[in-house]
């Protein structure tokens, strides 16, 4: 396969994918149904045209039969009047009209056969169109339901993804909180042991030592006072 043919194949494949994404099967079904209705209307028009043509021939035949009856009467009147020549002329015209009537009878019979065929075709096509309409509506309903389900699933999937992101954010926040709590506890421990100065306390190292000595002296004084009170 040449490079051009391969490119053409790839382009056709991509175009088919685009068309498949853009095509709505419901619209396709409705379009097909409309085309079938047009076909059915065409067959009905054909039936009407054949019926009209047959009616026209039947009216023409009726007029010819009236003329034939009139010529028969004229022939009898001519014989009664001893006008054989007129009777012969009337019978000749009558014979010509009878030939036309026979031709019309054949045409009418042919049109009746054609009309019967078209009527039968109309019934078959009408049944198929009705079956297709029912199936079309069923497929459209199923497609709409499936489409709605897909949208719901996509929405749920989007919510799940968002919740997963929220869960990760909460987990990160909890981890940071635990880290901060551990750091605060470690700092408290270092401050208590004197390893790390508590910047929140007032005074310097000398002040703190003097305060410590004063506190110890107060304790000794309190102990001495208790001993004196107890007589020890």
Coordinates of C-alpha atoms in Angstrom, one line a residue:
X1 CA 0.0 0.0 0.0
X2 CA 1.4 3.4 -1.0
X3 CA 1.8 6.3 1.5
X4 CA -1.1 8.1 -0.1
X5 CA -3.4 5.1 0.3
X6 CA -2.4 4.7 3.9
X7 CA -3.0 8.4 4.6
X8 CA -6.4 8.2 2.9
X9 CA -7.3 5.1 5.0
X10 CA -6.3 6.9 8.2
X11 CA -8.3 10.0 7.2
X12 CA -11.4 7.9 6.4
X13 CA -11.1 6.2 9.8
X14 CA -10.8 9.5 11.6
X15 CA -13.8 10.9 9.7
X16 CA -15.9 7.8 10.5
X17 CA -15.1 8.3 14.2
X18 CA -16.1 12.0 14.0
X19 CA -19.3 11.1 12.2
X20 CA -20.1 8.4 14.8
X21 CA -19.7 10.8 17.6
X22 CA -21.8 13.5 15.9
X23 CA -24.5 11.1 14.6
X24 CA -27.6 10.8 16.7
X25 CA -29.4 7.5 16.0
X26 CA -32.7 9.0 16.9
X27 CA -32.4 11.5 14.1
X28 CA -31.3 8.8 11.7
X29 CA -34.3 6.7 12.6
X30 CA -36.7 9.6 12.2
X31 CA -35.1 10.4 8.8
X32 CA -35.5 6.8 7.6
X33 CA -39.2 6.8 8.8
X34 CA -39.8 10.0 6.9
X35 CA -38.4 8.4 3.7
X36 CA -40.6 5.4 4.2
X37 CA -43.6 7.6 4.6
X38 CA -42.7 9.4 1.3
X39 CA -42.5 6.0 -0.4
X40 CA -45.8 5.0 1.0
X41 CA -47.3 8.3 -0.2
X42 CA -45.9 7.7 -3.6
X43 CA -47.6 4.2 -3.8
X44 CA -50.9 5.8 -2.7
X45 CA -50.6 8.4 -5.4
X46 CA -50.0 5.6 -7.9
X47 CA -53.1 3.8 -6.7
X48 CA -55.1 7.1 -7.0
X49 CA -53.8 7.8 -10.5
X50 CA -54.6 4.2 -11.7
X51 CA -58.1 4.5 -10.2
X52 CA -58.6 7.8 -11.9
X53 CA -57.5 6.5 -15.2
X54 CA -59.7 3.5 -14.9
X55 CA -62.7 5.7 -14.0
X56 CA -62.0 7.9 -17.0
X57 CA -62.0 4.8 -19.3
X58 CA -65.2 3.5 -17.7
X59 CA -66.9 6.8 -18.4
X60 CA -65.7 6.7 -22.0
X61 CA -67.0 3.2 -22.3
X62 CA -70.4 4.2 -20.9
X63 CA -70.7 7.0 -23.5
X64 CA -69.7 4.5 -26.3
X65 CA -72.4 2.1 -25.0
X66 CA -75.0 4.8 -25.1
X67 CA -74.0 5.6 -28.7
X68 CA -74.1 1.8 -29.6
X69 CA -77.7 1.6 -28.1
X70 CA -78.7 4.7 -30.1
X71 CA -77.3 3.2 -33.4
X72 CA -79.1 0.0 -32.7
X73 CA -82.3 1.9 -32.4
X74 CA -81.6 3.9 -35.5
X75 CA -80.9 0.7 -37.5
X76 CA -84.3 -0.7 -36.4
X77 CA -86.1 2.5 -37.3
X78 CA -84.4 2.5 -40.7
X79 CA -85.5 -1.1 -41.4
X80 CA -89.1 -0.2 -40.5
X81 CA -88.9 2.7 -42.9
X82 CA -87.5 0.4 -45.7
X83 CA -84.2 2.3 -45.5
X84 CA -81.8 -0.6 -45.6
X85 CA -78.9 1.8 -46.5
X86 CA -79.3 3.8 -43.4
X87 CA -79.7 0.6 -41.3
X88 CA -76.4 -0.7 -42.8
X89 CA -74.6 2.6 -42.1
X90 CA -75.9 2.6 -38.5
X91 CA -74.7 -1.0 -38.0
X92 CA -71.3 -0.2 -39.5
X93 CA -70.8 2.6 -37.0
X94 CA -72.1 0.4 -34.3
X95 CA -69.5 -2.3 -35.1
X96 CA -66.7 0.3 -35.0
X97 CA -67.8 1.5 -31.6
X98 CA -68.0 -2.1 -30.4
X99 CA -64.4 -2.6 -31.4
X100 CA -63.5 0.5 -29.4
X101 CA -65.4 -0.8 -26.4
X102 CA -63.5 -4.1 -26.6
X103 CA -60.2 -2.1 -26.5
X104 CA -61.4 -0.1 -23.6
X105 CA -62.5 -3.3 -21.8
X106 CA -59.0 -4.7 -22.2
X107 CA -57.4 -1.4 -20.9
X108 CA -59.8 -1.3 -18.0
X109 CA -59.0 -4.9 -17.1
X110 CA -55.2 -4.2 -17.3
X111 CA -55.7 -1.1 -15.0
X112 CA -57.7 -3.2 -12.5
X113 CA -54.8 -5.7 -12.3
X114 CA -52.3 -2.8 -11.9
X115 CA -54.6 -1.3 -9.2
X116 CA -54.8 -4.6 -7.3
X117 CA -51.0 -4.9 -7.4
X118 CA -50.6 -1.3 -6.1
X119 CA -53.2 -1.8 -3.4
X120 CA -51.5 -5.0 -2.2
X121 CA -48.1 -3.2 -2.3
X122 CA -49.6 -0.3 -0.3
X123 CA -50.9 -2.6 2.4
X124 CA -47.6 -4.5 2.7
X125 CA -45.6 -1.2 2.8
X126 CA -48.0 0.3 5.2
X127 CA -47.6 -2.6 7.6
X128 CA -43.8 -2.4 7.3
X129 CA -43.8 1.3 8.0
X130 CA -46.0 0.8 11.0
X131 CA -43.7 -1.9 12.3
X132 CA -40.7 0.3 11.7
X133 CA -42.4 3.2 13.5
X134 CA -43.0 1.1 16.6
X135 CA -39.5 -0.3 16.6
X136 CA -38.1 3.2 16.0
X137 CA -39.9 4.6 19.0
X138 CA -38.7 1.7 21.1
X139 CA -35.1 2.2 20.1
X140 CA -35.3 5.9 20.6
X141 CA -36.7 5.4 24.1
X142 CA -34.0 2.9 24.9
X143 CA -31.3 5.2 23.5
X144 CA -32.6 8.1 25.5
X145 CA -32.7 6.0 28.7
X146 CA -29.1 4.8 28.0
X147 CA -28.0 8.3 27.3
X148 CA -29.5 9.5 30.6
X149 CA -27.8 6.7 32.5
X150 CA -24.5 7.6 30.9
X151 CA -24.9 11.2 32.0
X152 CA -25.8 10.1 35.5
X153 CA -22.8 7.8 35.6
X154 CA -20.5 10.5 34.4
X155 CA -21.9 12.9 37.0
X156 CA -21.3 10.3 39.7
X157 CA -17.9 9.6 38.4
X158 CA -17.1 13.3 38.5
X159 CA -18.4 13.5 42.1
X160 CA -16.3 10.5 43.0
X161 CA -13.2 12.0 41.6
X162 CA -13.9 15.3 43.4
X163 CA -14.5 13.4 46.6
X164 CA -11.2 11.6 46.1
X165 CA -9.4 14.9 45.7
X166 CA -11.2 16.2 48.9
X167 CA -10.1 13.0 50.7
X168 CA -6.5 13.5 49.7
X169 CA -6.7 17.2 50.8
X170 CA -8.1 16.1 54.2
X171 CA -5.5 13.5 54.6
X172 CA -2.7 16.0 53.9
X173 CA -4.3 18.4 56.3
X174 CA -4.4 15.7 59.0
X175 CA -0.8 14.8 58.4
X176 CA 0.3 18.4 58.6
X177 CA -1.7 18.8 61.8
X178 CA -0.1 15.7 63.4
X179 CA 3.3 17.0 62.4
X180 CA 2.6 20.4 64.0
X181 CA 1.4 18.8 67.2
X182 CA 4.5 16.5 67.3
X183 CA 6.7 19.5 66.8
X184 CA 4.9 21.6 69.4
X185 CA 5.3 18.7 71.9
X186 CA 9.0 18.3 71.1
X187 CA 9.5 22.0 71.7
X188 CA 7.7 21.9 75.0
X189 CA 9.9 19.0 76.1
X190 CA 13.0 20.8 75.1
X191 CA 11.9 23.9 76.9
X192 CA 11.0 22.0 80.1
X193 CA 14.4 20.3 80.2
X194 CA 16.1 23.6 79.6
X195 CA 17.7 22.4 76.4
X196 CA 15.8 25.2 74.6
X197 CA 15.0 28.5 76.1
X198 CA 11.4 29.5 76.3
X199 CA 11.3 32.9 74.7
X200 CA 7.9 33.5 76.2
X201 CA 9.4 33.8 79.7
X202 CA 10.6 37.2 80.9
X203 CA 14.2 37.9 82.1
X204 CA 17.5 36.4 81.3
X205 CA 19.5 33.4 82.7
X206 CA 20.6 35.3 85.8
X207 CA 17.1 36.5 86.6
X208 CA 15.9 32.9 86.3
X209 CA 18.6 31.6 88.6
X210 CA 17.9 34.3 91.2
X211 CA 14.2 33.5 91.0
X212 CA 15.1 29.8 91.5
X213 CA 17.2 30.6 94.6
X214 CA 14.5 32.8 96.0
X215 CA 12.0 30.1 95.5
X216 CA 14.2 27.6 97.3
X217 CA 14.8 30.0 100.2
X218 CA 11.1 30.5 100.6
X219 CA 10.7 26.7 100.8
X220 CA 13.3 26.5 103.5
X221 CA 11.7 29.3 105.5
X222 CA 8.3 27.6 105.2
X223 CA 9.9 24.3 106.4
X224 CA 11.6 26.0 109.4
X225 CA 8.3 27.7 110.4
X226 CA 6.5 24.3 110.3
X227 CA 9.2 22.7 112.4
X228 CA 9.0 25.5 115.0
X229 CA 5.2 25.2 115.2
X230 CA 5.4 21.5 115.7
X231 CA 8.1 21.8 118.3
X232 CA 10.7 20.0 116.3

